[in-house]
Short mmCIF file of C-alpha atoms and ligand atoms in Angstrom, two decimals:
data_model
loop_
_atom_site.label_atom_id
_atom_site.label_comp_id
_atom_site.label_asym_id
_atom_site.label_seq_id
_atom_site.Cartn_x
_atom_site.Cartn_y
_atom_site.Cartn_z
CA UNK A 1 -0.63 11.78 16.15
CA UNK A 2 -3.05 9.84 17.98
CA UNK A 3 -5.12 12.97 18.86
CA UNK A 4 -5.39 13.75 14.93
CA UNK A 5 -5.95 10.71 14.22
CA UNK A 6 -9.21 10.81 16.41
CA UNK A 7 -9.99 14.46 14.89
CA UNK A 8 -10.09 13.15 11.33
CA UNK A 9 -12.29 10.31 11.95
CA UNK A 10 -14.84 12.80 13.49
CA UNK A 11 -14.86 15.13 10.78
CA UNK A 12 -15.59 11.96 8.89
CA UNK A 13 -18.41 10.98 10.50
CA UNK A 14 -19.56 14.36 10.45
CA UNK A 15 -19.24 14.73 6.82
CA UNK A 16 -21.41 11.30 6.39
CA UNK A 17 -24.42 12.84 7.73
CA UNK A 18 -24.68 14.52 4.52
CA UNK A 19 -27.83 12.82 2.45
CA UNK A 20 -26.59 10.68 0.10
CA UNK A 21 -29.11 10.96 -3.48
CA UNK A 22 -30.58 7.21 -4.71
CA UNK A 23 -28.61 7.82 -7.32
CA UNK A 24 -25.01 8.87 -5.85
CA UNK A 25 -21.95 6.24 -4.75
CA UNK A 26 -20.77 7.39 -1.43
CA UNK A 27 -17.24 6.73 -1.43
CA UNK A 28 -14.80 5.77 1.30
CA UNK A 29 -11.24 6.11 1.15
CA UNK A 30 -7.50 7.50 1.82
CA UNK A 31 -6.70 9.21 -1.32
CA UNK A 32 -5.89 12.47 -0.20
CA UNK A 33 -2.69 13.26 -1.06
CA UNK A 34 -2.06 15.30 -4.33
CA UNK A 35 -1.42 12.28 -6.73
CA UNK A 36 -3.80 10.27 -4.88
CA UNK A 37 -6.17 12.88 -5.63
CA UNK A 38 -5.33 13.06 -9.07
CA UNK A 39 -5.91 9.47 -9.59
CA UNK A 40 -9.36 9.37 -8.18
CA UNK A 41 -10.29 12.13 -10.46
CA UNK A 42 -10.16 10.13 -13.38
CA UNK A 43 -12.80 7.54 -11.53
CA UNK A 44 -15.04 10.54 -10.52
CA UNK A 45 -15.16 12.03 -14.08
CA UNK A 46 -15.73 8.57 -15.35
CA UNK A 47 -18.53 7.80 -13.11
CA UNK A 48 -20.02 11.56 -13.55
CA UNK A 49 -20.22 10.89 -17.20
CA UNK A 50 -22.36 8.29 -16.87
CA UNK A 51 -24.94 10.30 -14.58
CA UNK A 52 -23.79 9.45 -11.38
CA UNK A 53 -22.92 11.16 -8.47
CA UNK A 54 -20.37 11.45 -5.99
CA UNK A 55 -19.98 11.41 -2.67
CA UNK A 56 -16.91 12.04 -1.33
CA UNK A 57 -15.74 10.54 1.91
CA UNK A 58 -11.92 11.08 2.58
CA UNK A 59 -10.57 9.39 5.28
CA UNK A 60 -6.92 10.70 5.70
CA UNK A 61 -4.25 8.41 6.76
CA UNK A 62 -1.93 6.62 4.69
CA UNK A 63 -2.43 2.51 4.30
CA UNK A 64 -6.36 3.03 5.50
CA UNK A 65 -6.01 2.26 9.10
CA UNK A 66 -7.93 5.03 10.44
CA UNK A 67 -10.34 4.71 7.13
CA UNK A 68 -11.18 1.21 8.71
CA UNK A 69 -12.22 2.80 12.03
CA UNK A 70 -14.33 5.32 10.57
CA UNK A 71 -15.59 2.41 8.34
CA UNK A 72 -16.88 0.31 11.61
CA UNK A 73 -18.05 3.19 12.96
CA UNK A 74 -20.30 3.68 10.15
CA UNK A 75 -21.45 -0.11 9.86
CA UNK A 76 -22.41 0.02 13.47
CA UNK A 77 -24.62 2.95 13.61
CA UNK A 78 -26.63 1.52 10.28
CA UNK A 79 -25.19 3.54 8.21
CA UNK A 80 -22.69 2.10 5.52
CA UNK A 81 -20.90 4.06 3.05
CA UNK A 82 -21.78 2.74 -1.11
CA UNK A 83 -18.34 1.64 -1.80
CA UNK A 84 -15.29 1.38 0.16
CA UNK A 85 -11.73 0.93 -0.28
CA UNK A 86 -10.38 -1.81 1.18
CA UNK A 87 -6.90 -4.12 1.06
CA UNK A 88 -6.69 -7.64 1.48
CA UNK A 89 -7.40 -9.51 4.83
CA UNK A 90 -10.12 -6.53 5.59
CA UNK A 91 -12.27 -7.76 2.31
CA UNK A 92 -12.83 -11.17 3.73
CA UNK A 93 -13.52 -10.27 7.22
CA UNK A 94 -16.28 -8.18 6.03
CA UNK A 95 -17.61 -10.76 3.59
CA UNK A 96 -17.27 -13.39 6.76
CA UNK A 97 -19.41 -10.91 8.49
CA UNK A 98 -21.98 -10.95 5.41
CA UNK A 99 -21.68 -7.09 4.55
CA UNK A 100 -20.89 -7.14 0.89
CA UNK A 101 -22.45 -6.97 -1.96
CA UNK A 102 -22.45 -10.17 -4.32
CA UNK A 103 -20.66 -9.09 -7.70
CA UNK A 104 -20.88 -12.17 -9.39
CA UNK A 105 -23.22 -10.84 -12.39
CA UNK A 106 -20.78 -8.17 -13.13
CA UNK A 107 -17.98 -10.59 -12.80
CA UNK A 108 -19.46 -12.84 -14.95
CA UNK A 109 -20.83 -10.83 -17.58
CA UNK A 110 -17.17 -8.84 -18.15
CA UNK A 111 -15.38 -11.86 -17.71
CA UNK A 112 -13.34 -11.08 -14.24
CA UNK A 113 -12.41 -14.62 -13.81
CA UNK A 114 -9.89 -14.45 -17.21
CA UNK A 115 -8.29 -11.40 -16.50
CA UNK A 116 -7.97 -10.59 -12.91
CA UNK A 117 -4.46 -12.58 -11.39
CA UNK A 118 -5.03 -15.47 -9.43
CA UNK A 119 -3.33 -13.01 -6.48
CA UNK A 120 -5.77 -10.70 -6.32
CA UNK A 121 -8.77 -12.88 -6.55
CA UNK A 122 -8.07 -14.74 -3.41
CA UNK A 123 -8.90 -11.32 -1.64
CA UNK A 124 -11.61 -10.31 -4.38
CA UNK A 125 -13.84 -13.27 -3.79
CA UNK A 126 -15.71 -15.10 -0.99
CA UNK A 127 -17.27 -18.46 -1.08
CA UNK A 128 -16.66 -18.73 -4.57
CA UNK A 129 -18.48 -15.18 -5.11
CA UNK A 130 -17.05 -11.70 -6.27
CA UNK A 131 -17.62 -8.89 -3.42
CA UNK A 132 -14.92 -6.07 -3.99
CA UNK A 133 -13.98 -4.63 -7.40
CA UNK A 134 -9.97 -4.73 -8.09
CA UNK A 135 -8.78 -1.25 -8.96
CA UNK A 136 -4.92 -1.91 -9.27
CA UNK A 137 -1.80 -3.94 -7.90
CA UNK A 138 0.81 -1.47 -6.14
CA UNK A 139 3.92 -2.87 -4.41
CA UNK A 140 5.84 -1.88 -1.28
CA UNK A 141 9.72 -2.99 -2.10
CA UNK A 142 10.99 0.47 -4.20
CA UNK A 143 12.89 2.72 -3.95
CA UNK A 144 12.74 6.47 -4.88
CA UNK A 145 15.76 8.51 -5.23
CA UNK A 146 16.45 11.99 -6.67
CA UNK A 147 18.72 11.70 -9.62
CA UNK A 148 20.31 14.68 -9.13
CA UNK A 149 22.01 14.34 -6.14
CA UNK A 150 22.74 10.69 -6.90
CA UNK A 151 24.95 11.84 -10.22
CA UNK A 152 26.94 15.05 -8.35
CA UNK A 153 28.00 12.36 -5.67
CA UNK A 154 28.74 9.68 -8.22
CA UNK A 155 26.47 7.23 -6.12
CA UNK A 156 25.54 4.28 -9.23
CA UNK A 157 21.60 2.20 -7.90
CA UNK A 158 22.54 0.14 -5.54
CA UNK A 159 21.86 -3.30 -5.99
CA UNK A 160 22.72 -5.17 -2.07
CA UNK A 161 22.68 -4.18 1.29
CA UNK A 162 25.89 -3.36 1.91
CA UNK A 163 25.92 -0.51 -1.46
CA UNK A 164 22.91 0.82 -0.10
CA UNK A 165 24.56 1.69 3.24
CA UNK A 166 27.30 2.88 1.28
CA UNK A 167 25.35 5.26 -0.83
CA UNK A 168 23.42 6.70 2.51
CA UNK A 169 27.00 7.17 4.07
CA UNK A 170 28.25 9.18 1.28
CA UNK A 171 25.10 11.14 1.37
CA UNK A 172 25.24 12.17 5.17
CA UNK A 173 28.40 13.13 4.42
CA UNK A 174 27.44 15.35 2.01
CA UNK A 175 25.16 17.15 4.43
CA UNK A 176 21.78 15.85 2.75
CA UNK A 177 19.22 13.40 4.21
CA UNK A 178 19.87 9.89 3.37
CA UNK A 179 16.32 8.67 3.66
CA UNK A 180 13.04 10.57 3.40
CA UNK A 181 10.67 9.31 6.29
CA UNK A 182 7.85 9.59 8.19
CA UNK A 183 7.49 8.00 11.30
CA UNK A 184 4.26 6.27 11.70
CA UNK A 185 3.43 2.95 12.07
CA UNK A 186 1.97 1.68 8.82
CA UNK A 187 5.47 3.52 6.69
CA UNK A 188 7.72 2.20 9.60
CA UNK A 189 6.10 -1.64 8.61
CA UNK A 190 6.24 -0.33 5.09
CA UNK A 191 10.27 0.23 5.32
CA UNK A 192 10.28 -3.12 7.24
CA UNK A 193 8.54 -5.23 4.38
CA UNK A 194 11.52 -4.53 2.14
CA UNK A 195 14.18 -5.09 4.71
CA UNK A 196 12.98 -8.36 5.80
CA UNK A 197 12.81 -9.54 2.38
CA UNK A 198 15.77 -8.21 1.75
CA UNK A 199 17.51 -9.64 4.56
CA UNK A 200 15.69 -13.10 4.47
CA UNK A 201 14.69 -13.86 1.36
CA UNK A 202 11.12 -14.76 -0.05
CA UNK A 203 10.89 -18.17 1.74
CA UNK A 204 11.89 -16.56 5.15
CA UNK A 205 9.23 -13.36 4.07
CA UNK A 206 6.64 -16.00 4.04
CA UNK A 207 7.02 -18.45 7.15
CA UNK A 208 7.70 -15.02 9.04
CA UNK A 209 4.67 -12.85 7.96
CA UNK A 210 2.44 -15.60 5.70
CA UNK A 211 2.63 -18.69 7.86
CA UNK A 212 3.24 -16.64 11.03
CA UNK A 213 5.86 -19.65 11.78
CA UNK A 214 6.84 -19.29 15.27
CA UNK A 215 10.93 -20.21 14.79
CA UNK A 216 11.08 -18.13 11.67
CA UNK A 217 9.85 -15.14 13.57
CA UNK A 218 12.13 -15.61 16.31
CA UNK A 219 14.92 -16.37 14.45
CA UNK A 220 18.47 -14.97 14.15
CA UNK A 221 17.37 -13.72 10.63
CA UNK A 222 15.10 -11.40 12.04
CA UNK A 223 17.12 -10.12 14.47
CA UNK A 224 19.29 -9.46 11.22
CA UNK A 225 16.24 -7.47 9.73
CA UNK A 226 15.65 -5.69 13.33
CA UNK A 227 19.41 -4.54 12.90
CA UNK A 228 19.01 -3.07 9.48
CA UNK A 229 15.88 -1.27 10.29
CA UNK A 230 18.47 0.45 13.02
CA UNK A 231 20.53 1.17 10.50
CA UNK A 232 17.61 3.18 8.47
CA UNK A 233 16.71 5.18 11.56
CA UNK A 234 20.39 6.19 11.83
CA UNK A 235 19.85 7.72 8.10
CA UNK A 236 16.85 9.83 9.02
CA UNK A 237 16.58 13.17 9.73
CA UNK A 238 15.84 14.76 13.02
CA UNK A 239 11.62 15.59 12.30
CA UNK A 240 10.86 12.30 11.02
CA UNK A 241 8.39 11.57 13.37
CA UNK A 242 4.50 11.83 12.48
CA UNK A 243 5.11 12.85 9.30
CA UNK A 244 3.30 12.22 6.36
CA UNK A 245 4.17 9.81 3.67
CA UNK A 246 3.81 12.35 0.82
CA UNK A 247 5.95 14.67 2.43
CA UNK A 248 9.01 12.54 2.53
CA UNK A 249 8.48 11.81 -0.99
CA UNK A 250 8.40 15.47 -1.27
CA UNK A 251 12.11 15.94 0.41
CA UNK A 252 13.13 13.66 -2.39
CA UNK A 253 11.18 15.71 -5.28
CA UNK A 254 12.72 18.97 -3.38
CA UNK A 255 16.45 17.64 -3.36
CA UNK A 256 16.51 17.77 0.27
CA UNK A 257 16.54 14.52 0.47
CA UNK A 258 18.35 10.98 -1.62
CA UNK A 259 16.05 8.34 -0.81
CA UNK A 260 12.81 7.03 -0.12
CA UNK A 261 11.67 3.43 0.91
CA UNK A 262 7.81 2.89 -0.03
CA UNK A 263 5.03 1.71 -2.07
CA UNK A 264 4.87 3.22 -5.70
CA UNK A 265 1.90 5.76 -4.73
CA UNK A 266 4.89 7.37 -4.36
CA UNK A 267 5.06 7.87 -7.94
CA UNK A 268 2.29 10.02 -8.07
CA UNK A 269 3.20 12.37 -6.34
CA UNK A 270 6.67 12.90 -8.66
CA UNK A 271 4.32 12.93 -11.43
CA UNK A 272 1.98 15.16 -9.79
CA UNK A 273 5.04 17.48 -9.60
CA UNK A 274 5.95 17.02 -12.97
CA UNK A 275 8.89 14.83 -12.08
CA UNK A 276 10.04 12.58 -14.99
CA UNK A 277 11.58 8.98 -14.38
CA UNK A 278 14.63 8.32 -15.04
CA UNK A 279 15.77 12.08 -15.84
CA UNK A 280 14.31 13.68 -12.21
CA UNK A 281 13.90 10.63 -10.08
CA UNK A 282 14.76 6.88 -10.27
CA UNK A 283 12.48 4.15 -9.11
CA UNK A 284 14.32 0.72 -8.34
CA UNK A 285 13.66 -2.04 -5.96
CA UNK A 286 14.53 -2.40 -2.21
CA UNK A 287 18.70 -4.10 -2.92
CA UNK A 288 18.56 -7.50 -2.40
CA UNK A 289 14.53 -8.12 -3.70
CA UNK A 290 15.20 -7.02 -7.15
CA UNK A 291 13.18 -10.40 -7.75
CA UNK A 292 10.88 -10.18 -5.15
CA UNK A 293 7.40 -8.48 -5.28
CA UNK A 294 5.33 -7.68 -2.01
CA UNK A 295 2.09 -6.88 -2.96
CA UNK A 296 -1.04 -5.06 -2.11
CA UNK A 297 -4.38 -4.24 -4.37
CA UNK A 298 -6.80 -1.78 -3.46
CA UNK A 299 -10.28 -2.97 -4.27
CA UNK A 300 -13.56 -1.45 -3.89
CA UNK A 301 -16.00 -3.85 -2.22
CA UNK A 302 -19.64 -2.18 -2.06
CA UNK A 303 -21.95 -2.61 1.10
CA UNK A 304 -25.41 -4.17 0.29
CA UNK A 305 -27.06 -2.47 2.87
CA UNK A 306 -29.16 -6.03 3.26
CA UNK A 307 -30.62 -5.30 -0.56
CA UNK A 308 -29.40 -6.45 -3.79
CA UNK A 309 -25.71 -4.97 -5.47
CA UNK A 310 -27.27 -1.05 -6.72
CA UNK A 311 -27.65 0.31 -10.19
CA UNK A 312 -24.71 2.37 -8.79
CA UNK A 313 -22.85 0.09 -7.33
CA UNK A 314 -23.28 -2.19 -10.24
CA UNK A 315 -22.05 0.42 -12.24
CA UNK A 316 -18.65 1.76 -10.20
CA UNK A 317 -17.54 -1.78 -10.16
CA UNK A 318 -18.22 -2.00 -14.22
CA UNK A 319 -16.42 1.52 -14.74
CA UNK A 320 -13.55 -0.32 -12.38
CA UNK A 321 -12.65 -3.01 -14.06
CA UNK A 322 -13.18 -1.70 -17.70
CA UNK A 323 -9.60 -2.14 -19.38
CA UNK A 324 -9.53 1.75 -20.47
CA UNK A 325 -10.15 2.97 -16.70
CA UNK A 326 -7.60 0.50 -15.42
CA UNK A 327 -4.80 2.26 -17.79
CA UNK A 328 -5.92 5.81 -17.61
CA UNK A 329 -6.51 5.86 -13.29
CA UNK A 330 -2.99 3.29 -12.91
CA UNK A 331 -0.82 5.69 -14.84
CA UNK A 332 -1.77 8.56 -12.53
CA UNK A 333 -2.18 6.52 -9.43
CA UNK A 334 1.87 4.50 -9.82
CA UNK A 335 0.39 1.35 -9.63
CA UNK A 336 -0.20 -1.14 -12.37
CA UNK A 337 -3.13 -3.09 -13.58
CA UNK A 338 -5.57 -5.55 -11.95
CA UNK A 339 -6.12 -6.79 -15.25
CA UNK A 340 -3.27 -9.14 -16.81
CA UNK A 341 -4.54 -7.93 -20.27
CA UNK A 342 -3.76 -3.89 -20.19
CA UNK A 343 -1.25 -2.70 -22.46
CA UNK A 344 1.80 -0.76 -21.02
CA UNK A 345 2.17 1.47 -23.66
CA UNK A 346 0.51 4.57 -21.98
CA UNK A 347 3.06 3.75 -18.66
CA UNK A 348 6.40 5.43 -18.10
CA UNK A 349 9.25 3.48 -17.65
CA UNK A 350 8.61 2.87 -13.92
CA UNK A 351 5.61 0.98 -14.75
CA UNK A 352 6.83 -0.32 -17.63
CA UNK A 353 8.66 -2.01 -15.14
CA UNK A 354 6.33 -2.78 -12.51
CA UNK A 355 4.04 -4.45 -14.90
CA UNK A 356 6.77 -6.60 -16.04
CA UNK A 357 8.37 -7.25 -12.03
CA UNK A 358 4.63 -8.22 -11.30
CA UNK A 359 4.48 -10.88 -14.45
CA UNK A 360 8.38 -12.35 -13.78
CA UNK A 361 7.24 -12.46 -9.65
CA UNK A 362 3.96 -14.52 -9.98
CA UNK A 363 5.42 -16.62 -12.92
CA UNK A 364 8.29 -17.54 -10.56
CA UNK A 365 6.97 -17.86 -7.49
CA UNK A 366 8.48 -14.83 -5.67
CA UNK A 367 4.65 -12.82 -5.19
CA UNK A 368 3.93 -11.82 -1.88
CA UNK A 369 1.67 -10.70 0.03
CA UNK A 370 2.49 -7.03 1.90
CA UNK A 371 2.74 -7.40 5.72
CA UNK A 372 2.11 -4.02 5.48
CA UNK A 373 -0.45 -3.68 3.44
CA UNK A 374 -2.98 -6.01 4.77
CA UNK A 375 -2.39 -8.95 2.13
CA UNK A 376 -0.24 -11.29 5.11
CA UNK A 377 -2.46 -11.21 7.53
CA UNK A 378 -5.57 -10.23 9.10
CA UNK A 379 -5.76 -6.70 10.73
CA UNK A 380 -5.12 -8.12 14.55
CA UNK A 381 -1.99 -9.66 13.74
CA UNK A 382 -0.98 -6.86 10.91
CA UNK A 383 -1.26 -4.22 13.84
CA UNK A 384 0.36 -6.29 16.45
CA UNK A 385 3.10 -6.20 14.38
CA UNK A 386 2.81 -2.35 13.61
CA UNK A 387 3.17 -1.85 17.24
CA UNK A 388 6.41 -3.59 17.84
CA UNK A 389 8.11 -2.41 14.45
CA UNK A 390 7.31 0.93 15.84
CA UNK A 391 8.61 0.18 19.03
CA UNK A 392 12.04 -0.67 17.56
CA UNK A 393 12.48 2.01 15.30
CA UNK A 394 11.92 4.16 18.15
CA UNK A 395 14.72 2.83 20.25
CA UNK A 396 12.35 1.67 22.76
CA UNK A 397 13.08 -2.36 22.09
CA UNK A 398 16.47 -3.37 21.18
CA UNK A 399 16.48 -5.58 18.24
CA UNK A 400 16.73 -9.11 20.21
CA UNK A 401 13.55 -7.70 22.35
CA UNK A 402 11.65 -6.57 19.31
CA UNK A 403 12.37 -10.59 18.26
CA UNK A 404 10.56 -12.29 21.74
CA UNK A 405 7.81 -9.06 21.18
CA UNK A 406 7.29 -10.08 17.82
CA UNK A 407 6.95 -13.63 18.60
CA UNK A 408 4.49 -13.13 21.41
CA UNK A 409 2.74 -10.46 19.36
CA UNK A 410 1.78 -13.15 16.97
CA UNK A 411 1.23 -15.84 19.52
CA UNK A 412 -1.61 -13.22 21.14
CA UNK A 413 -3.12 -12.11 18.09
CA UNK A 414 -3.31 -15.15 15.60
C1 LIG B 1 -2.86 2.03 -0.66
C2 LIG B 1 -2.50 3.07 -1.70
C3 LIG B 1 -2.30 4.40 -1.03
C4 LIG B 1 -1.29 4.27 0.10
C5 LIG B 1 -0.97 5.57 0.82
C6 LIG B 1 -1.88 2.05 0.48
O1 LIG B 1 -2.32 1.17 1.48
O2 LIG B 1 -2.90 0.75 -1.23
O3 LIG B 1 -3.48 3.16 -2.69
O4 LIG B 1 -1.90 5.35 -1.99
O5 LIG B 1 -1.78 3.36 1.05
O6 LIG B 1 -2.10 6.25 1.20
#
């Protein structure tokens, strides 16, 4: 893993040497999956009808992390891409570093401030200034399950803990996979965002991963969510490890397998295989957080390259945030909106009800930031975490060690 890992971020920086035209956006990210790809099409096309070109610069690896290495790489040798995607806690360490691009005439020109949630603009702006673009708001605590093989065993959505272990029992038994998974870190904390929210509750999500409170982390609680996660791995099948997030959603497009825990990218790749909701798949949240949301937004924050935001720039973060591209690319892409005033009439029902879990979760209090996703906590402490989630899931801690490695993981990396 680690070894491919290293391979794709040199094929990266080989691909950057490329010349990039004055007019072009060179474009860093970790779309690369089928509906991934399909999403960022409908940016592309957008931005090639207005004259400009693209530069592609794929970065493979689910939840960016190897993205972000390839992304320091390129800042060090003087050579930043355009326009990068970026989540959360890594948008303000590179605007505490200076390397953005101020957005503010954009932002104030199309109005950002009135439309863009309160959420996301803690991670969209800097000392009071705009320097990443909001494309969308996915969240991390759904479920995806193949409807077929949910009706011929008579298994109804369940709605606690103790109905979803139910439901995976009666689908071992059946001689199916319970849960589509791939084992690598960032899906592992993925899976884990859900459970501890499930198994704590929202305060308890946020002293633990928010606050980083010592005695929440170390608590009895998470042992509780340490002993779940145990309970997950017993449901997977034998080649989880390594493998890629789109191809467990995949087992559950394919029937091999009931369930999948993750972020609703996952959608896009049903659609993508011209799966329907509610007739081919379901899409419900993790039991026990059907009023929870965990968050995360990918943004596009452009480098200035020590100049002035570019005509190009300028205009990817326009075509962004324009209320037609923020419907068209969130349909394909399974997210929702970054704009509070989109419609929902061209989204399926999943989105339907995404939009309306995101609007009931920050009216109520009950938005959170993904662990996972970068929107808890910087990257030290989000990886720190990684590691000993990991750890766990692997049988290598027990869940009372992964507690005093979790706490200490924290205490070295806060
Ligand atoms: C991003 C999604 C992406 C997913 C898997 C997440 O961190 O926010 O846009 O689809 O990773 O690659």
């Amino acid at each position: 893993m680690r070894k491919l890992t290293m391979m794709t971020a040199a094929a990266a920086l080989m691909a950057a040497s490329t010349s990039v035209q004055a007019e072009d956006v060179e474009v860093l990210h970790w779309w690369t999956s089928g509906g991934e790809a399909a999403a960022l099409n409908v940016l592309k096309e957008d931005l090639q009808g207005q004259g400009i070109g693209w530069q592609d610069m794929p970065v493979a690896g689910g939840g960016g992390t190897q993205a972000m290495t390839v992304l320091r790489a390129r800042v060090t040798s003087g050579n930043p891409p355009t326009a990068v995607q970026m989540l959360g806690f890594d948008i303000l360490d590179w605007a505490g570093e200076g390397a953005l691009a101020d957005l503010n005439i954009q932002a104030g020109l199309e109005g950002w401030d009135d439309v863009v949630p309160e959420a996301l603009q803690q991670f969209a702006k800097h000392d009071g200034k705009w320097v990443s673009a909001p494309v969308n708001v996915h969240s991390t605590n759904w479920v995806w399950a193949n409807k077929a093989i949910l009706d011929e065993l008579g298994i109804a959505v369940p709605t606690t803990w103790d109905e979803f272990v139910a439901a995976l029992e009666k689908v071992k038994a059946s001689g199916k996979t319970p849960i589509a998974h791939g084992g690598q870190a960032w899906q592992d904390a993925t899976v884990f965002d859900a459970v501890a929210m499930s198994t704590g509750g929202p305060e308890f999500y946020k002293k633990a991963f928010i606050d980083l409170d010592e005695e929440t982390l170390g608590s009895d609680t998470m042992k509780e969510a340490f002993d779940r996660m145990a309970v997950i791995r017993s449901h997977v099948d034998d080649n989880f490890s390594g493998r890629d997030w789109n191809l467990a959603t995949a087992m559950v497009i394919n029937g091999d397998a009931a369930f999948q825990m993750m972020g609703d990218w996952a959608k896009g790749e049903f659609l993508n295989a011209d799966k329907k909701p509610d007739t081919d798949f379901l899409c419900f949240r993790f039991p026990g957080t059907q009023d929870q949301v965990t968050f995360n937004a990918d943004q596009f924050a452009m480098f200035a390259q020590g100049k002035e935001v570019g005509k190009e720039q300028a205009a990817l973060a326009t075509a962004i945030l324009s209320p037609s591209f923020q419907s068209a690319f969130n349909v394909v892409k399974g997210s929702v909106p970054a704009r509070t005033d989109v419609s929902d009439d061209a989204f399926d029902a999943c989105g339907k009800k995404g939009m309306a879990d995101l609007k009931a979760a920050a009216d109520s209090g009950n938005l959170y930031g993904s662990m996972a996703h970068g929107h808890a906590n910087p990257a030290a402490v989000k990886n720190a975490m990684y590691d000993v989630i990991t750890a766990h899931f692997n049988g290598e801690y027990d869940s009372a060690t992964a507690v005093e490695e979790l706490v200490t993981a924290v205490q070295i990396n806060k």
